[in-house]
Tab-separated table of C-alpha atoms and ligand atoms in Angstrom:
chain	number	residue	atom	x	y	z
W	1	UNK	CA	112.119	154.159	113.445
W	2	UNK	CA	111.941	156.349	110.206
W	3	UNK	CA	109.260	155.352	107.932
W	4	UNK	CA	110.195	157.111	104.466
W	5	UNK	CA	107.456	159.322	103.449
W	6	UNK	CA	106.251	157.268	100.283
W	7	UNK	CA	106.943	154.051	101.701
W	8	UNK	CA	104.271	154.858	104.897
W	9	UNK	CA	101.707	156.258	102.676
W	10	UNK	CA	101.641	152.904	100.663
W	11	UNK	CA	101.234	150.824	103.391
W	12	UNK	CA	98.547	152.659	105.256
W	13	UNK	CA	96.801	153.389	101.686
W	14	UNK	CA	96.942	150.453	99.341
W	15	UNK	CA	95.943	151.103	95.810
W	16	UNK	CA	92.925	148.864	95.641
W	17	UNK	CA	91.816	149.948	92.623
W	18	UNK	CA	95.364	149.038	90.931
W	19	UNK	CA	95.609	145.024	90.900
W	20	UNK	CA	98.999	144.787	89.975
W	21	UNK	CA	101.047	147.403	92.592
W	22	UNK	CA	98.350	146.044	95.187
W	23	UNK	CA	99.880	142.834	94.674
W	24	UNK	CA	103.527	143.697	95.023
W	25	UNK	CA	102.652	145.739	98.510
W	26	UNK	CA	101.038	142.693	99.835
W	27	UNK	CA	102.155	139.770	98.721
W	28	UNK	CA	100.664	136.560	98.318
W	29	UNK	CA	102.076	134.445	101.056
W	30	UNK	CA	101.627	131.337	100.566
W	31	UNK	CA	102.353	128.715	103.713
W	32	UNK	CA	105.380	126.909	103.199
W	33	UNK	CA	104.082	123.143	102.693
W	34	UNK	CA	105.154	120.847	105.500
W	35	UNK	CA	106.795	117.426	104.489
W	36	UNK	CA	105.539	114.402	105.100
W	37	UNK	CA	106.434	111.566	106.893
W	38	UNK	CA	105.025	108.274	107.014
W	39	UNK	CA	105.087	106.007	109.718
W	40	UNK	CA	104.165	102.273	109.947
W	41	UNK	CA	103.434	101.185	113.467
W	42	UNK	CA	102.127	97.250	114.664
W	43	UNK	CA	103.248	94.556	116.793
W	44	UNK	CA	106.138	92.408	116.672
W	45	UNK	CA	105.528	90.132	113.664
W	46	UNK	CA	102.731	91.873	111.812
W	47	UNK	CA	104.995	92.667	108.440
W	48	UNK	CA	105.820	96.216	109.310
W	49	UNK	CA	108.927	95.665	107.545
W	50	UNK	CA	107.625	93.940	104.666
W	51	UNK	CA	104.880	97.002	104.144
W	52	UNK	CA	107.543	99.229	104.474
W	53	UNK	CA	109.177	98.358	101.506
W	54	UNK	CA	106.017	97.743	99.502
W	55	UNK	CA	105.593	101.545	99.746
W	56	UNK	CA	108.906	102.469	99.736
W	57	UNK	CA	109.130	100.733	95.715
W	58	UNK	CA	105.610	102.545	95.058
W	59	UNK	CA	107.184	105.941	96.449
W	60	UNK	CA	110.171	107.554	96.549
W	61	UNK	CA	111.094	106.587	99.890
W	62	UNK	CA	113.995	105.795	102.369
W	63	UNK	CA	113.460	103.764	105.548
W	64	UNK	CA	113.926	105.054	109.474
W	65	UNK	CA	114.021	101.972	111.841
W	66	UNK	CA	112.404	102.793	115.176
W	67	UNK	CA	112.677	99.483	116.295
W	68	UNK	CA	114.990	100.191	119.639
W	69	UNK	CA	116.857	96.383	119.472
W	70	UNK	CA	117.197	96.500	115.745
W	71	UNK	CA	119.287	100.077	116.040
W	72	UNK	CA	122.157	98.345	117.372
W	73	UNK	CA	124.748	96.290	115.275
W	74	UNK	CA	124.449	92.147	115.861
W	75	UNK	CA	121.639	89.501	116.476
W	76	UNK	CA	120.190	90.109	113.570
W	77	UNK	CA	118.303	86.827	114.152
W	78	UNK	CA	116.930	87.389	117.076
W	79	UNK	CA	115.780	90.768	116.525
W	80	UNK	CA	114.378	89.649	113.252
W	81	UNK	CA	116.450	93.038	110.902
W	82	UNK	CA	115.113	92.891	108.102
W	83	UNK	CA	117.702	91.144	105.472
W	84	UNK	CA	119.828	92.905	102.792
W	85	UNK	CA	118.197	91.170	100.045
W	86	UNK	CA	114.305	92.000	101.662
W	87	UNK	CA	115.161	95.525	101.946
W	88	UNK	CA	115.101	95.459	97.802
W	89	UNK	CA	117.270	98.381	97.583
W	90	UNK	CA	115.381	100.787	99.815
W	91	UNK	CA	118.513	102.614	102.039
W	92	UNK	CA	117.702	102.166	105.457
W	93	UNK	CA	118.316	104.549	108.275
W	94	UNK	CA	119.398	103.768	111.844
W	95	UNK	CA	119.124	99.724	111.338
W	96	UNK	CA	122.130	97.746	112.776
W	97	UNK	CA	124.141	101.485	113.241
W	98	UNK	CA	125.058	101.225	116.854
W	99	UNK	CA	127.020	99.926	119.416
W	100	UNK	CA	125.420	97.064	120.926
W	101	UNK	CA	126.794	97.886	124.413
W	102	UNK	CA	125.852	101.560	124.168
W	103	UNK	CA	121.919	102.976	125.341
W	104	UNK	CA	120.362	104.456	122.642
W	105	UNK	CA	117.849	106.401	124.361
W	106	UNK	CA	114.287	108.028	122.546
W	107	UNK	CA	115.685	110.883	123.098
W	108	UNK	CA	118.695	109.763	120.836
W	109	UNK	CA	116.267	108.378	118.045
W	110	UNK	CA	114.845	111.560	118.044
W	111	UNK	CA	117.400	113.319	117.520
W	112	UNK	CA	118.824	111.260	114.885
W	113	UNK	CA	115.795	110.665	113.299
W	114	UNK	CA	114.985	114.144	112.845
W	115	UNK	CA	118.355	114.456	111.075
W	116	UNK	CA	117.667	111.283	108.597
W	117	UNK	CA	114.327	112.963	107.694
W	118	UNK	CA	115.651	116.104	107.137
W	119	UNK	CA	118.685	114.220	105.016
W	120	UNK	CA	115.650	112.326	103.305
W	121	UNK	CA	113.313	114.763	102.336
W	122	UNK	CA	116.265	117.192	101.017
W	123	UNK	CA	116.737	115.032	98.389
W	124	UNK	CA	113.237	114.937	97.275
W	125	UNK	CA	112.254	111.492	98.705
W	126	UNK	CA	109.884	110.643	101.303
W	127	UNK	CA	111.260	109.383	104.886
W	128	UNK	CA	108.696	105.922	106.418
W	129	UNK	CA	109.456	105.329	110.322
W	130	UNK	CA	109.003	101.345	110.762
W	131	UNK	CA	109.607	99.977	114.035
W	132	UNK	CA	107.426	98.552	117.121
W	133	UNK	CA	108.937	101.015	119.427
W	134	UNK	CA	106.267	103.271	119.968
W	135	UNK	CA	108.062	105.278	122.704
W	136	UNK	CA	110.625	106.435	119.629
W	137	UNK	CA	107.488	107.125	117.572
W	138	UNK	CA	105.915	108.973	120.403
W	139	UNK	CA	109.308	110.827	121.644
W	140	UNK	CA	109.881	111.955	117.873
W	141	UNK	CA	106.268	113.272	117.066
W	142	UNK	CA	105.387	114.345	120.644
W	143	UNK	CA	108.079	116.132	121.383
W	144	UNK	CA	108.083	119.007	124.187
W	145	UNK	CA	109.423	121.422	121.644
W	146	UNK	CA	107.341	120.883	118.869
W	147	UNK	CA	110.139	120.941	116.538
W	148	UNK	CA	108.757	117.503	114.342
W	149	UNK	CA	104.946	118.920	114.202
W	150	UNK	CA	105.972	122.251	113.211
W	151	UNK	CA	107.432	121.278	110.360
W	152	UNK	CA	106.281	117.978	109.299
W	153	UNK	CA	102.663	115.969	108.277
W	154	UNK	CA	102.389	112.554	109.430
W	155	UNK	CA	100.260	109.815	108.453
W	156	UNK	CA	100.315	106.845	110.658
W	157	UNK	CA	99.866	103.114	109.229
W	158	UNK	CA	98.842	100.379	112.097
W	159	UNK	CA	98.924	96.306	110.592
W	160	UNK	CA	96.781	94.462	112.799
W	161	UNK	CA	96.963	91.018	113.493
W	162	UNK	CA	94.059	89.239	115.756
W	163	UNK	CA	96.028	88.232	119.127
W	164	UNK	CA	96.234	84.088	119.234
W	165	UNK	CA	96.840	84.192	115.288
W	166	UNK	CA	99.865	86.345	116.233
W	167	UNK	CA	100.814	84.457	118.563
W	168	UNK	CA	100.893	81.204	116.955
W	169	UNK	CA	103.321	83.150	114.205
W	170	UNK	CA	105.619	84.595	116.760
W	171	UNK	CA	106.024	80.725	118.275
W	172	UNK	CA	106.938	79.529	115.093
W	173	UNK	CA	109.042	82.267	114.461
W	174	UNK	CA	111.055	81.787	117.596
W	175	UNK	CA	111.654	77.951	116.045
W	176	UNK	CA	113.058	78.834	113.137
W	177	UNK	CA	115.554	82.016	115.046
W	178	UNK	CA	116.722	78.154	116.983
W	179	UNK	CA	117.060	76.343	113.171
W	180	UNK	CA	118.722	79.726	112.186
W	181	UNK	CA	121.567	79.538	114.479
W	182	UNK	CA	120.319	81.779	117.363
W	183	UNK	CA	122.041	79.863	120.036
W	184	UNK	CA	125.449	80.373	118.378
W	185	UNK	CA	124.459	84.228	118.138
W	186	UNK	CA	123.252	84.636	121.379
W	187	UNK	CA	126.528	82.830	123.098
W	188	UNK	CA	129.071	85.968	122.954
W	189	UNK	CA	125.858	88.321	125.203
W	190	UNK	CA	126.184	86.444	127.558
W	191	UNK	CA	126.899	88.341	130.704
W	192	UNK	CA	128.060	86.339	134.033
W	193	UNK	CA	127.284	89.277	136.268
W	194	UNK	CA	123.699	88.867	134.935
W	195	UNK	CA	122.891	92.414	134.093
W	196	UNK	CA	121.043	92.897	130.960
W	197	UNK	CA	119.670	96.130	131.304
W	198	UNK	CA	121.780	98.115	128.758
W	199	UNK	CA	121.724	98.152	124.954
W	200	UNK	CA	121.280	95.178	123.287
W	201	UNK	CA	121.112	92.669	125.980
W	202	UNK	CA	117.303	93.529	126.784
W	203	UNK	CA	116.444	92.301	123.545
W	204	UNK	CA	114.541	89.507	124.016
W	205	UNK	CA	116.371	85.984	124.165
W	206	UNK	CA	119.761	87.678	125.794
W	207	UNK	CA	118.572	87.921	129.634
W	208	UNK	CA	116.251	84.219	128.514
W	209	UNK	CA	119.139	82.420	127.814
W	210	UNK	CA	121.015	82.711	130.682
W	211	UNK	CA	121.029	79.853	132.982
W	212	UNK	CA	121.228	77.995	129.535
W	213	UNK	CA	125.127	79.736	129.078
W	214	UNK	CA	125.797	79.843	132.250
W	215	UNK	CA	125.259	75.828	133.101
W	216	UNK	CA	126.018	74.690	129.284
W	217	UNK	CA	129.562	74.022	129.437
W	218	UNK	CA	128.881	72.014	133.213
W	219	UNK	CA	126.502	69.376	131.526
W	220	UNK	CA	127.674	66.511	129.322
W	221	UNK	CA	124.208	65.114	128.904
W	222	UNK	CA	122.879	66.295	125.955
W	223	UNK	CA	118.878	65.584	126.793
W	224	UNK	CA	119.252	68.003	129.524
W	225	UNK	CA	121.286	70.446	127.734
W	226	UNK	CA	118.108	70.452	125.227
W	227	UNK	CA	115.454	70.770	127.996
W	228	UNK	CA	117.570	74.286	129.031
W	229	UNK	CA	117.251	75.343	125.808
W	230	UNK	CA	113.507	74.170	125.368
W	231	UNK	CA	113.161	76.047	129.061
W	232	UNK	CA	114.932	79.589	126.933
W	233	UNK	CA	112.773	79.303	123.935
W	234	UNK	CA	109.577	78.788	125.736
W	235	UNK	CA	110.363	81.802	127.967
W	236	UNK	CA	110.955	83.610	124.748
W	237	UNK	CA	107.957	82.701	123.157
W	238	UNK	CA	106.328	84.520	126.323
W	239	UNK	CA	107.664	87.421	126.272
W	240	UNK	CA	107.278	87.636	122.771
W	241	UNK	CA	103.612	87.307	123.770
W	242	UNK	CA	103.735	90.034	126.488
W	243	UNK	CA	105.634	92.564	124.135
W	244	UNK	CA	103.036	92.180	121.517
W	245	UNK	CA	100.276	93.040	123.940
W	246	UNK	CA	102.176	95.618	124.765
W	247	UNK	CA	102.683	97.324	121.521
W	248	UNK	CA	98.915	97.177	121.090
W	249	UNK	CA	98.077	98.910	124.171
W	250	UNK	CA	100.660	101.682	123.347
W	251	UNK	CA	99.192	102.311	119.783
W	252	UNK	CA	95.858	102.274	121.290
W	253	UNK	CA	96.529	104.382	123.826
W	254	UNK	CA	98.201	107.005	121.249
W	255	UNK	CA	95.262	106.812	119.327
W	256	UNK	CA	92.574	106.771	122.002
W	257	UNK	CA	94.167	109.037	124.241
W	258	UNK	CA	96.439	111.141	122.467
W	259	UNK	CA	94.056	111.198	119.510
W	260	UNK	CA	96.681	110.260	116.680
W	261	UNK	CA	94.940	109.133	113.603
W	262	UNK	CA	95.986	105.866	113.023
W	263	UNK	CA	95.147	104.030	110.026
W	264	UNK	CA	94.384	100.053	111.109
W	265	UNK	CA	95.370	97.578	108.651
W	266	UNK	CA	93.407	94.050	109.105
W	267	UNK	CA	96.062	91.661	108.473
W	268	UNK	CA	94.717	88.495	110.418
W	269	UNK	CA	93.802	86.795	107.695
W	270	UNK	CA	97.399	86.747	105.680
W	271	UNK	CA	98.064	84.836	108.177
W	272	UNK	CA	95.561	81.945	108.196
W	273	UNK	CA	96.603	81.309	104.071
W	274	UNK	CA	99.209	79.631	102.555
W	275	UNK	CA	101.435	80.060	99.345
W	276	UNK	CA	100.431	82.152	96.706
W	277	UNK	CA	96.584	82.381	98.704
W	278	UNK	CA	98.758	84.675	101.433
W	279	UNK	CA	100.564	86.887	98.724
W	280	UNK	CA	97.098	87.579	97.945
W	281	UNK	CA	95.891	88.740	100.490
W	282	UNK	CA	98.851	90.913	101.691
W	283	UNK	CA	98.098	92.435	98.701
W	284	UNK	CA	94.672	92.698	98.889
W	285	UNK	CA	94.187	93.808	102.978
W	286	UNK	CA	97.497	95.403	103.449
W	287	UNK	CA	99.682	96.531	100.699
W	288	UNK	CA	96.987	98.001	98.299
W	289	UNK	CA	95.040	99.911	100.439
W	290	UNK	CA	97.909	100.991	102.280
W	291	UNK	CA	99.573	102.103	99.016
W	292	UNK	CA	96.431	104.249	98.415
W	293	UNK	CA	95.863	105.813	102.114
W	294	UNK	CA	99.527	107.588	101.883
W	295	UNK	CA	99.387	108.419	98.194
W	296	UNK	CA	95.931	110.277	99.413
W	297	UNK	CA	97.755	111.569	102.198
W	298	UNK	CA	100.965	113.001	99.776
W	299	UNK	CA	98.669	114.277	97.413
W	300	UNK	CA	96.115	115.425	99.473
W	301	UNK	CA	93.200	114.488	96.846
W	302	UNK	CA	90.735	115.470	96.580
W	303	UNK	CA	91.699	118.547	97.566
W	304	UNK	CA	93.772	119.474	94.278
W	305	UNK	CA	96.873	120.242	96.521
W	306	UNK	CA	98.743	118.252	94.229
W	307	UNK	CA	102.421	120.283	93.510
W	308	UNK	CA	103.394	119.472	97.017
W	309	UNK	CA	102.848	115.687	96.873
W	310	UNK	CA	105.073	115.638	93.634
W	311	UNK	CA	108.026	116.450	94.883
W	312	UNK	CA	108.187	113.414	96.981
W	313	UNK	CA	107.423	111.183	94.473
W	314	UNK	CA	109.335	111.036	91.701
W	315	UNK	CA	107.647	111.389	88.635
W	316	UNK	CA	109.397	107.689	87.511
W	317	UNK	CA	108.705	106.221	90.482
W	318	UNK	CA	105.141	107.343	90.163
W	319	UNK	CA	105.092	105.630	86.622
W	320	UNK	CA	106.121	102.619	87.472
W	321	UNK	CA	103.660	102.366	89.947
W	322	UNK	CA	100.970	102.961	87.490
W	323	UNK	CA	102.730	99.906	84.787
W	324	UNK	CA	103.249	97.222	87.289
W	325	UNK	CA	99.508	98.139	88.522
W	326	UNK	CA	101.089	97.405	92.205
W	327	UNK	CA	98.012	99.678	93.573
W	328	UNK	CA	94.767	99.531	91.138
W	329	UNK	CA	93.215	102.198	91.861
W	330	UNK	CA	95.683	104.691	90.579
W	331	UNK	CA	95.589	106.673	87.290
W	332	UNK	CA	97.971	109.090	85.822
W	333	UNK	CA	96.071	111.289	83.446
W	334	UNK	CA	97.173	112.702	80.474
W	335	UNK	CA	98.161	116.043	81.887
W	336	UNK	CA	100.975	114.966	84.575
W	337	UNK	CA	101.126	116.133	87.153
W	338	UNK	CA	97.386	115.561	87.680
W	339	UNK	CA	96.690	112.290	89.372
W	340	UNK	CA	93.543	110.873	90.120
W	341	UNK	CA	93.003	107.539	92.472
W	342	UNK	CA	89.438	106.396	92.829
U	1	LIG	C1	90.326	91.140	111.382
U	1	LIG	O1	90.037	90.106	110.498
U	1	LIG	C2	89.710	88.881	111.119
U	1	LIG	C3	89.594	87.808	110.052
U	1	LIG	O2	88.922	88.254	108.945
U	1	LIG	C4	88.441	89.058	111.941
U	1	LIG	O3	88.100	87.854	112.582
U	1	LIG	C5	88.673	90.149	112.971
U	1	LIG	O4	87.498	90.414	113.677
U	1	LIG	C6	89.139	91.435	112.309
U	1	LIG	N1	89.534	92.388	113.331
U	1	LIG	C7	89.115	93.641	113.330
U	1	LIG	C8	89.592	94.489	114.465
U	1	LIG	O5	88.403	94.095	112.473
């Protein structure tokens, strides 16, 4: 290749002793920021979704679900989606958006979640992955190609809940899915070739309830048409049980083996209070300190990295962070965009 005669002399001789055309020969290069992601991880029942949208109204943020039942449309009792008026708002990505009879593979999530972050933090706004499906999380961030940690951060939330407490919430939680009409919802899933082992008929309660279908419309006596269903709801409960443990051993195993840094929230206690006692404390052992572990992680204090934090968080949303005091800690100082949490 032909160098030009006065472009090869600058390069091999830079003017050091000239500031200003030194600069312009080699510039600055700063390293593009990476965007950040969040990602709340947990067991079935811990309040993933609920801390989710704490954030999200703290930050400017859009939901992923990586919840692999919840990703299909229907039984949205039984896998427990989160409810148009609890999501406050906050758009939601991949919740409810496929067909139920279809397998949405991690390979699929990752795929389409890599597009919804992309879609999320082009508008400025900062993308939170909730689901218990930690092979999504891990097929997404883990990926052979290293196309997610190449260009994005991560920060990963874990809400903990002591075992038997859970499990005591996830029984009583399978109750009310029965009061809530879960029978009726379950009814049209029902396969009579008994396979469940596509789309949304592994979610738990489909494959559990079906001697109940398959023997209902055969009995006329309705105490043994209840024991059936007592029979599906306590099989339920156990493999509600079982899935939990599951999702621990996966998160512990990412963190433990893989070496993720997870960030454990304590929740147990939220769940041993009552009332107004239990909004307390969500606040107190979840929500707060949560709230102030990813706004340390977007602004990367103390570390003065600040610009690259701000431009997923909107200034307003920011603000109104600070007024309603959702997470003490936080002050806004006069000069914006400094920001100082202590
Ligand atoms: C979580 O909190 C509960 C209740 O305060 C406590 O009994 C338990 O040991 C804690 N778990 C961990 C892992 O710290």
């Amino acid at each position: 290749m032909n160098i030009p005669r006065v472009m090869s002399r600058n390069v091999t001789q830079p003017q050091i002793n000239s500031p200003s055309s030194g600069r312009k020969l080699n510039p600055i290069k700063l390293p593009r920021q990476k965007e950040k992601v969040v990602v709340v991880m947990g067991a079935t029942g811990t309040g993933k979704s609920r801390l989710s949208i704490d954030l999200a109204t703290v930050f400017h943020a859009q939901i992923i679900n990586s919840d692999k039942m919840q990703v299909y449309e229907g039984l949205d009792i039984v896998t427990n989606k989160i409810t148009k008026e609890d999501r406050r708002g906050v758009p939601h990505h991949l919740l409810g958006t496929e067909s139920p009879y279809s397998e949405f593979t991690a390979s699929h999530f990752r795929d389409a979640a890599l597009l919804a972050i992309e879609s999320i933090t082009s508008c400025g706004q900062l993308p939170i992955i909730v689901g218990g499906s930690n092979s999504y999380i891990e097929a997404l961030i883990d990926d052979y190609d290293y196309k997610f940690r190449s260009r994005y951060d991560f920060c990963c939330l874990s809400v903990d809940v002591s075992m038997p407490v859970l499990d005591q919430y996830v029984a009583k939680r399978v109750d009310q899915m029965l009061e809530n009409g879960m029978v009726d919802e379950l009814r049209p899933l029902f396969n009579p070739k008994g396979d469940y082992s596509r789309g949304i008929r592994k979610a738990i309660g489909v494959p559990e309830f079906d001697q109940y279908f398959r023997k209902e419309s055969f009995i006329m006596d309705e105490g043994i048409k209840q024991r059936l269903v007592e029979e599906a709801v306590n099989e339920m409960k156990k493999n509600t049980y079982k899935l939990a443990r599951k999702q621990l051993g996966k998160i512990h195993r990412l963190h433990n083996v893989k070496r993720w840094k997870i960030q454990r929230l304590n929740a147990t206690t939220v769940f041993c209070k009552h009332g107004e006692e239990a909004e307390e404390a969500w606040k107190k052992k979840v929500a707060e300190p949560s709230a102030r572990m990813v706004a340390r992680f977007l602004f990367d204090f103390p570390s003065a990295n600040v610009g690259a934090g701000l431009r997923l968080c909107s200034p307003s949303a920011l603000r109104s962070a600070m007024a309603t005091a959702t997470c003490d800690g936080y002050v806004l100082t006069a000069g914006y965009p400094r920001l100082s949490i202590f």
